[in-house]
mmCIF file of C-alpha atoms (C1' of nucleotides) in Angstrom:
data_model
loop_
_atom_site.group_PDB
_atom_site.id
_atom_site.type_symbol
_atom_site.label_atom_id
_atom_site.label_comp_id
_atom_site.label_asym_id
_atom_site.label_seq_id
_atom_site.Cartn_x
_atom_site.Cartn_y
_atom_site.Cartn_z
ATOM 1 C CA MET A 207 0.032 0.038 -0.032
ATOM 2 C CA LYS A 208 1.360 3.387 -1.056
ATOM 3 C CA ILE A 209 0.055 6.510 0.955
ATOM 4 C CA THR A 210 1.308 10.019 -0.040
ATOM 5 C CA SER A 211 0.642 13.283 1.741
ATOM 6 C CA TRP A 212 0.963 16.705 0.229
ATOM 7 C CA ASN A 213 0.348 20.074 0.893
ATOM 8 C CA VAL A 214 -0.721 21.555 -2.215
ATOM 9 C CA ASN A 215 -1.191 25.247 -1.465
ATOM 10 C CA SER A 216 -4.414 25.594 -3.330
ATOM 11 C CA ILE A 217 -5.645 22.493 -5.363
ATOM 12 C CA ARG A 218 -7.051 24.747 -8.000
ATOM 13 C CA ILE A 219 -3.872 26.211 -8.839
ATOM 14 C CA ARG A 220 -2.063 22.803 -8.444
ATOM 15 C CA ALA A 221 -4.549 20.201 -10.077
ATOM 16 C CA PRO A 222 -2.263 19.747 -13.253
ATOM 17 C CA HIS A 223 0.747 18.858 -11.029
ATOM 18 C CA VAL A 224 -1.494 16.515 -8.776
ATOM 19 C CA ALA A 225 -2.634 14.893 -11.901
ATOM 20 C CA GLU A 226 0.531 14.337 -13.249
ATOM 21 C CA PHE A 227 1.763 12.927 -10.008
ATOM 22 C CA LEU A 228 -1.041 10.459 -9.613
ATOM 23 C CA ALA A 229 -0.460 9.250 -13.034
ATOM 24 C CA ALA A 230 3.351 8.603 -12.526
ATOM 25 C CA GLU A 231 3.201 7.419 -8.817
ATOM 26 C CA GLN A 232 -0.349 5.785 -8.524
ATOM 27 C CA PRO A 233 -0.587 6.111 -4.835
ATOM 28 C CA ASP A 234 -3.502 4.292 -3.028
ATOM 29 C CA LEU A 235 -4.406 7.494 -1.124
ATOM 30 C CA LEU A 236 -3.038 10.903 -1.600
ATOM 31 C CA LEU A 237 -3.692 13.000 1.454
ATOM 32 C CA LEU A 238 -4.114 16.703 0.502
ATOM 33 C CA GLN A 239 -3.776 19.727 2.638
ATOM 34 C CA GLU A 240 -4.290 23.344 2.122
ATOM 35 C CA ILE A 241 -6.755 22.793 -0.739
ATOM 36 C CA LYS A 242 -8.173 26.369 -0.230
ATOM 37 C CA CYS A 243 -11.520 25.655 -1.669
ATOM 38 C CA GLU A 244 -15.201 24.795 -0.530
ATOM 39 C CA PRO A 245 -16.097 20.889 -1.599
ATOM 40 C CA HIS A 246 -18.025 22.264 -4.603
ATOM 41 C CA GLN A 247 -14.941 23.851 -6.142
ATOM 42 C CA PHE A 248 -12.727 20.801 -5.899
ATOM 43 C CA PRO A 249 -11.506 19.860 -9.600
ATOM 44 C CA ASN A 250 -12.783 16.184 -9.271
ATOM 45 C CA LEU A 251 -12.884 15.774 -12.966
ATOM 46 C CA GLU A 252 -9.169 16.005 -13.591
ATOM 47 C CA PHE A 253 -8.576 13.166 -11.290
ATOM 48 C CA GLU A 254 -11.775 10.946 -12.142
ATOM 49 C CA SER A 255 -10.041 10.153 -15.460
ATOM 50 C CA LEU A 256 -7.216 8.683 -13.710
ATOM 51 C CA GLY A 257 -9.344 6.479 -11.783
ATOM 52 C CA TYR A 258 -9.509 8.567 -8.437
ATOM 53 C CA LYS A 259 -12.427 9.724 -6.174
ATOM 54 C CA SER A 260 -12.267 12.315 -3.543
ATOM 55 C CA VAL A 261 -13.448 13.056 0.001
ATOM 56 C CA VAL A 262 -13.263 16.853 0.552
ATOM 57 C CA VAL A 263 -13.380 18.709 3.906
ATOM 58 C CA GLY A 264 -13.133 22.189 2.621
ATOM 59 C CA GLN A 265 -13.855 26.023 3.394
ATOM 60 C CA LYS A 266 -13.548 29.095 1.608
ATOM 61 C CA SER A 267 -10.174 30.495 0.899
ATOM 62 C CA TYR A 268 -8.158 28.833 3.612
ATOM 63 C CA ASN A 269 -6.994 25.695 4.878
ATOM 64 C CA GLY A 270 -8.997 22.494 3.657
ATOM 65 C CA VAL A 271 -8.127 18.796 3.323
ATOM 66 C CA ALA A 272 -8.913 15.861 1.011
ATOM 67 C CA VAL A 273 -8.244 12.247 0.305
ATOM 68 C CA LEU A 274 -8.015 11.061 -3.276
ATOM 69 C CA HIS A 275 -8.654 7.273 -3.251
ATOM 70 C CA ARG A 276 -9.057 4.527 -6.001
ATOM 71 C CA ALA A 277 -10.727 1.591 -3.721
ATOM 72 C CA PRO A 278 -13.465 2.689 -1.702
ATOM 73 C CA VAL A 279 -12.629 3.976 1.569
ATOM 74 C CA GLU A 280 -14.756 4.339 4.885
ATOM 75 C CA ILE A 281 -15.106 7.853 6.227
ATOM 76 C CA LEU A 282 -14.691 7.864 10.048
ATOM 77 C CA HIS A 283 -14.063 11.829 11.041
ATOM 78 C CA ARG A 284 -14.509 15.154 9.233
ATOM 79 C CA THR A 285 -13.120 17.016 12.335
ATOM 80 C CA LEU A 286 -10.611 15.905 14.827
ATOM 81 C CA PRO A 287 -12.543 14.273 17.667
ATOM 82 C CA GLY A 288 -11.827 15.943 20.950
ATOM 83 C CA LEU A 289 -11.120 19.517 19.668
ATOM 84 C CA ALA A 290 -14.375 20.900 20.955
ATOM 85 C CA GLU A 291 -13.724 24.610 19.460
ATOM 86 C CA ALA A 292 -12.769 23.507 15.603
ATOM 87 C CA PRO A 293 -13.918 27.220 14.742
ATOM 88 C CA ASN A 294 -14.363 26.813 10.939
ATOM 89 C CA HIS A 295 -11.082 25.202 10.410
ATOM 90 C CA ALA A 296 -11.219 22.506 7.888
ATOM 91 C CA ARG A 297 -8.295 20.488 8.923
ATOM 92 C CA TYR A 298 -8.879 16.955 9.784
ATOM 93 C CA LEU A 299 -10.348 14.022 7.688
ATOM 94 C CA GLU A 300 -10.040 10.439 8.825
ATOM 95 C CA VAL A 301 -10.663 7.394 6.552
ATOM 96 C CA VAL A 302 -10.279 3.571 6.467
ATOM 97 C CA LEU A 303 -8.523 1.652 3.922
ATOM 98 C CA GLN A 304 -7.592 -1.804 4.153
ATOM 99 C CA ASN A 305 -7.951 -1.948 7.788
ATOM 100 C CA VAL A 306 -5.589 0.942 8.229
ATOM 101 C CA THR A 307 -6.933 4.058 9.739
ATOM 102 C CA VAL A 308 -5.573 7.248 7.986
ATOM 103 C CA GLY A 309 -5.694 10.464 9.625
ATOM 104 C CA ASN A 310 -5.040 13.537 7.229
ATOM 105 C CA LEU A 311 -4.255 16.587 9.054
ATOM 106 C CA TYR A 312 -3.383 20.386 8.529
ATOM 107 C CA LEU A 313 -1.942 21.563 11.937
ATOM 108 C CA PRO A 314 -2.295 25.258 12.535
ATOM 109 C CA ASN A 315 1.106 27.247 11.905
ATOM 110 C CA GLY A 316 0.513 29.048 14.980
ATOM 111 C CA ASN A 317 2.366 32.118 13.990
ATOM 112 C CA SER A 318 -0.569 34.207 13.561
ATOM 113 C CA GLY A 319 -3.538 35.189 15.700
ATOM 114 C CA GLY A 320 -1.422 36.040 18.744
ATOM 115 C CA ASP A 321 -1.732 33.883 22.071
ATOM 116 C CA GLU A 322 -4.941 32.539 20.759
ATOM 117 C CA GLY A 323 -3.651 31.379 17.385
ATOM 118 C CA TYR A 324 -0.761 29.657 19.279
ATOM 119 C CA GLY A 325 -2.985 28.094 21.723
ATOM 120 C CA TYR A 326 -5.118 26.671 18.983
ATOM 121 C CA LYS A 327 -2.003 24.826 17.742
ATOM 122 C CA LEU A 328 -1.292 23.374 21.150
ATOM 123 C CA GLU A 329 -4.899 22.375 21.633
ATOM 124 C CA PHE A 330 -4.805 20.666 18.095
ATOM 125 C CA LEU A 331 -1.649 18.675 19.120
ATOM 126 C CA ALA A 332 -3.181 17.852 22.493
ATOM 127 C CA ALA A 333 -6.298 16.403 20.994
ATOM 128 C CA LEU A 334 -4.159 14.539 18.317
ATOM 129 C CA ARG A 335 -2.269 12.814 21.388
ATOM 130 C CA THR A 336 -5.572 11.870 22.955
ATOM 131 C CA HIS A 337 -6.936 10.618 19.741
ATOM 132 C CA ALA A 338 -3.773 8.535 19.180
ATOM 133 C CA GLN A 339 -3.997 7.102 22.672
ATOM 134 C CA ASN A 340 -7.835 6.070 21.929
ATOM 135 C CA LEU A 341 -6.832 4.237 18.682
ATOM 136 C CA LEU A 342 -3.965 2.464 20.349
ATOM 137 C CA ALA A 343 -6.355 1.535 23.147
ATOM 138 C CA ALA A 344 -8.634 0.208 20.424
ATOM 139 C CA ASP A 345 -5.804 -1.853 18.838
ATOM 140 C CA ALA A 346 -5.970 0.018 15.601
ATOM 141 C CA ASP A 347 -3.608 0.143 13.043
ATOM 142 C CA PHE A 348 -3.306 3.746 11.847
ATOM 143 C CA ILE A 349 -1.319 6.677 10.293
ATOM 144 C CA LEU A 350 -1.427 10.353 11.304
ATOM 145 C CA ALA A 351 -0.054 12.189 8.333
ATOM 146 C CA GLY A 352 0.079 15.601 7.115
ATOM 147 C CA ASP A 353 1.473 19.210 7.459
ATOM 148 C CA TYR A 354 2.067 19.269 11.276
ATOM 149 C CA ASN A 355 3.715 22.825 11.106
ATOM 150 C CA VAL A 356 6.455 21.398 13.624
ATOM 151 C CA ALA A 357 10.114 21.113 12.834
ATOM 152 C CA PRO A 358 10.777 18.172 15.545
ATOM 153 C CA THR A 359 14.421 19.006 16.182
ATOM 154 C CA ASP A 360 17.333 21.547 15.239
ATOM 155 C CA ALA A 361 18.248 18.990 12.447
ATOM 156 C CA ASP A 362 14.974 19.670 10.848
ATOM 157 C CA PHE A 363 15.147 23.255 9.905
ATOM 158 C CA ALA A 364 17.975 25.092 7.683
ATOM 159 C CA PRO A 365 20.033 27.767 9.693
ATOM 160 C CA ARG A 366 18.276 31.288 9.434
ATOM 161 C CA THR A 367 15.159 30.049 8.320
ATOM 162 C CA LEU A 368 13.207 30.341 11.517
ATOM 163 C CA GLY A 369 13.499 32.662 14.877
ATOM 164 C CA ALA A 370 14.098 31.061 18.014
ATOM 165 C CA ASP A 371 10.645 31.988 18.864
ATOM 166 C CA ASP A 372 8.915 30.833 15.595
ATOM 167 C CA ALA A 373 5.788 28.454 16.458
ATOM 168 C CA LEU A 374 7.122 25.740 14.381
ATOM 169 C CA ILE A 375 10.101 25.276 16.998
ATOM 170 C CA ARG A 376 8.978 26.781 20.244
ATOM 171 C CA ALA A 377 9.529 24.542 23.291
ATOM 172 C CA PRO A 378 5.572 24.171 23.868
ATOM 173 C CA THR A 379 5.226 23.020 20.297
ATOM 174 C CA ARG A 380 8.090 20.503 20.479
ATOM 175 C CA ALA A 381 6.740 19.319 23.838
ATOM 176 C CA ALA A 382 3.420 18.650 22.564
ATOM 177 C CA PHE A 383 4.709 16.954 19.313
ATOM 178 C CA ASN A 384 7.029 14.613 21.446
ATOM 179 C CA ALA A 385 4.006 13.902 23.759
ATOM 180 C CA LEU A 386 2.020 12.519 20.788
ATOM 181 C CA ILE A 387 5.069 10.478 19.379
ATOM 182 C CA TRP A 388 5.697 9.043 22.914
ATOM 183 C CA THR A 389 2.498 7.371 22.905
ATOM 184 C CA GLY A 390 4.449 4.805 21.012
ATOM 185 C CA LEU A 391 4.283 6.238 17.437
ATOM 186 C CA THR A 392 7.116 6.119 14.966
ATOM 187 C CA ASP A 393 8.165 9.102 12.677
ATOM 188 C CA ALA A 394 8.397 7.271 9.243
ATOM 189 C CA ILE A 395 10.926 9.377 7.559
ATOM 190 C CA ARG A 396 13.188 9.135 10.768
ATOM 191 C CA ALA A 397 12.653 5.496 11.042
ATOM 192 C CA LEU A 398 14.296 4.844 7.746
ATOM 193 C CA HIS A 399 16.595 8.004 7.596
ATOM 194 C CA PRO A 400 17.616 8.807 10.968
ATOM 195 C CA HIS A 401 20.591 10.971 10.240
ATOM 196 C CA GLU A 402 20.009 12.556 6.960
ATOM 197 C CA ILE A 403 19.248 16.371 6.506
ATOM 198 C CA LEU A 404 15.944 15.980 4.973
ATOM 199 C CA TYR A 405 13.367 18.779 4.104
ATOM 200 C CA THR A 406 9.758 18.640 3.016
ATOM 201 C CA PHE A 407 9.060 22.567 2.720
ATOM 202 C CA TRP A 408 11.116 25.306 0.992
ATOM 203 C CA ASP A 409 9.681 28.835 1.472
ATOM 204 C CA TYR A 410 8.921 30.816 -1.598
ATOM 205 C CA GLN A 411 10.789 33.712 -0.315
ATOM 206 C CA ALA A 412 14.285 34.794 -0.443
ATOM 207 C CA GLY A 413 15.632 31.980 -2.673
ATOM 208 C CA ALA A 414 14.721 29.323 -0.249
ATOM 209 C CA TRP A 415 14.788 26.552 -2.643
ATOM 210 C CA GLU A 416 17.965 27.611 -4.364
ATOM 211 C CA ARG A 417 19.762 27.766 -1.117
ATOM 212 C CA ASN A 418 18.222 24.690 0.112
ATOM 213 C CA ALA A 419 16.856 26.454 3.164
ATOM 214 C CA GLY A 420 14.197 24.215 3.768
ATOM 215 C CA LEU A 421 12.108 22.591 6.817
ATOM 216 C CA ARG A 422 10.995 19.091 7.702
ATOM 217 C CA ILE A 423 7.331 19.720 8.800
ATOM 218 C CA ASP A 424 5.218 17.035 6.902
ATOM 219 C CA HIS A 425 5.208 14.176 8.935
ATOM 220 C CA HIS A 426 3.742 10.411 8.977
ATOM 221 C CA LEU A 427 3.372 9.010 12.259
ATOM 222 C CA LEU A 428 2.702 5.305 12.513
ATOM 223 C CA SER A 429 1.279 2.891 14.843
ATOM 224 C CA PRO A 430 3.530 0.196 16.300
ATOM 225 C CA ARG A 431 2.386 -2.576 13.860
ATOM 226 C CA LEU A 432 2.323 -0.614 11.009
ATOM 227 C CA ALA A 433 5.862 0.773 11.695
ATOM 228 C CA GLU A 434 6.885 -2.740 11.493
ATOM 229 C CA ARG A 435 5.466 -2.959 7.771
ATOM 230 C CA LEU A 436 7.047 0.193 6.622
ATOM 231 C CA ARG A 437 9.356 -0.387 3.715
ATOM 232 C CA ALA A 438 9.965 2.837 2.066
ATOM 233 C CA VAL A 439 9.781 6.490 2.293
ATOM 234 C CA THR A 440 10.013 8.771 -0.550
ATOM 235 C CA ILE A 441 10.686 12.633 -0.278
ATOM 236 C CA HIS A 442 9.614 13.797 -3.883
ATOM 237 C CA LYS A 443 11.869 16.772 -4.089
ATOM 238 C CA SER A 444 12.009 17.263 -7.728
ATOM 239 C CA GLU A 445 8.189 18.509 -7.528
ATOM 240 C CA ARG A 446 9.836 21.569 -5.810
ATOM 241 C CA ALA A 447 11.727 22.405 -8.942
ATOM 242 C CA LYS A 448 8.754 22.330 -11.391
ATOM 243 C CA PRO A 449 7.184 25.453 -12.669
ATOM 244 C CA GLN A 450 4.600 26.854 -10.266
ATOM 245 C CA PRO A 451 5.115 24.560 -7.528
ATOM 246 C CA SER A 452 3.641 24.265 -4.016
ATOM 247 C CA ASP A 453 6.025 25.256 -1.260
ATOM 248 C CA HIS A 454 5.765 21.646 0.136
ATOM 249 C CA VAL A 455 6.561 18.566 -1.639
ATOM 250 C CA PRO A 456 4.708 15.078 -1.479
ATOM 251 C CA VAL A 457 5.975 12.534 1.047
ATOM 252 C CA SER A 458 5.119 8.723 0.202
ATOM 253 C CA LEU A 459 5.234 5.680 2.228
ATOM 254 C CA GLU A 460 5.048 2.082 1.226
ATOM 255 C CA ILE A 461 3.303 -0.329 3.768
ATOM 256 C CA ASP A 462 3.813 -4.271 3.337
ATOM 257 C CA GLY A 463 1.075 -6.566 3.326
ATOM 258 C CA GLU A 464 -2.724 -6.617 3.320
ATOM 259 C CA THR A 465 -2.748 -5.519 -0.589
ATOM 260 C "C1'" DA B 189 16.627 43.288 5.558
ATOM 261 C "C1'" DT B 190 14.565 39.720 3.111
ATOM 262 C "C1'" DG B 191 13.935 38.753 -3.435
ATOM 263 C "C1'" DC B 192 6.745 34.640 -2.902
ATOM 264 C "C1'" DC B 193 2.474 32.891 -3.429
ATOM 265 C "C1'" DG B 194 -2.750 32.559 -3.411
ATOM 266 C "C1'" DA B 195 -7.578 33.865 -2.229
ATOM 267 C "C1'" DC B 196 -10.512 37.566 -2.019
ATOM 268 C "C1'" DA B 197 -12.914 41.780 -2.507
ATOM 269 C "C1'" DA B 198 -12.504 44.962 -5.462
ATOM 270 C "C1'" DT B 199 -9.738 46.424 -9.319
ATOM 271 C "C1'" DC B 200 -5.238 47.905 -12.077
ATOM 272 C "C1'" DT B 201 -3.966 47.234 -5.570
ATOM 273 C "C1'" DG B 202 -4.185 45.909 -0.567
ATOM 274 C "C1'" DT B 203 -4.928 42.831 3.034
ATOM 275 C "C1'" DC B 204 -4.580 38.491 4.990
ATOM 276 C "C1'" DG B 205 -2.725 33.978 6.101
ATOM 277 C "C1'" DA B 206 0.903 30.889 5.814
#
DNA sequence: ATGCCGACAATCTGTCGA
């Protein structure tokens, strides 16, 4: 099973890139973040011809997540369980494919909106941790993947890309991310590439791509049995060099068995 | 200090968010 996550920064702008990616890579699931549109605006036609259907959790202008799938999926959640507030933020979608529960998430950046904006980011991470604990208690096989807007360690961002108080690296951010991981989850990229400098995002500004001034902020967290079935991780870096790219690149997992 | 991008409301530009 192949599962890819990609923050596309507007699906309407990026539809040709996504279609090309689907044709070339044929993932079983493509988890999209920042689609920036309402469900009725989602460009389904361009993907249906490639054999993919969509589940869309969208809103006007901002945020928004979706899952593209070939085989039917069961929809479990359209908001993050336990996140009471969720004030008009389309940031979570959970489906099941082949007995694997897949949570697709777009975590708040946390640098805007002052204390409230940052607090919402921490609340999201806390709710995600509780949800992970519940899934573990239910003995589920699951993946929580997407744009976490968290650089977990100092090896996960290039020099001079982030200020010391940036919401992507502040101590409470990392503590909340670690608390999630330490429920017993595995960071897929780090499981297979523990020491390499790897990034999944390069800002549009200041020549970040040309200088390789990137961040590793897109993650796949795996439950224990799924971690044992992890065979490969691919960061599709070449997407960033294409014309009119997203600032994030796709990240794919290959999972053994149950296919 | 910072060279971008996309959506939107309202135009040939500004604001917001990331």
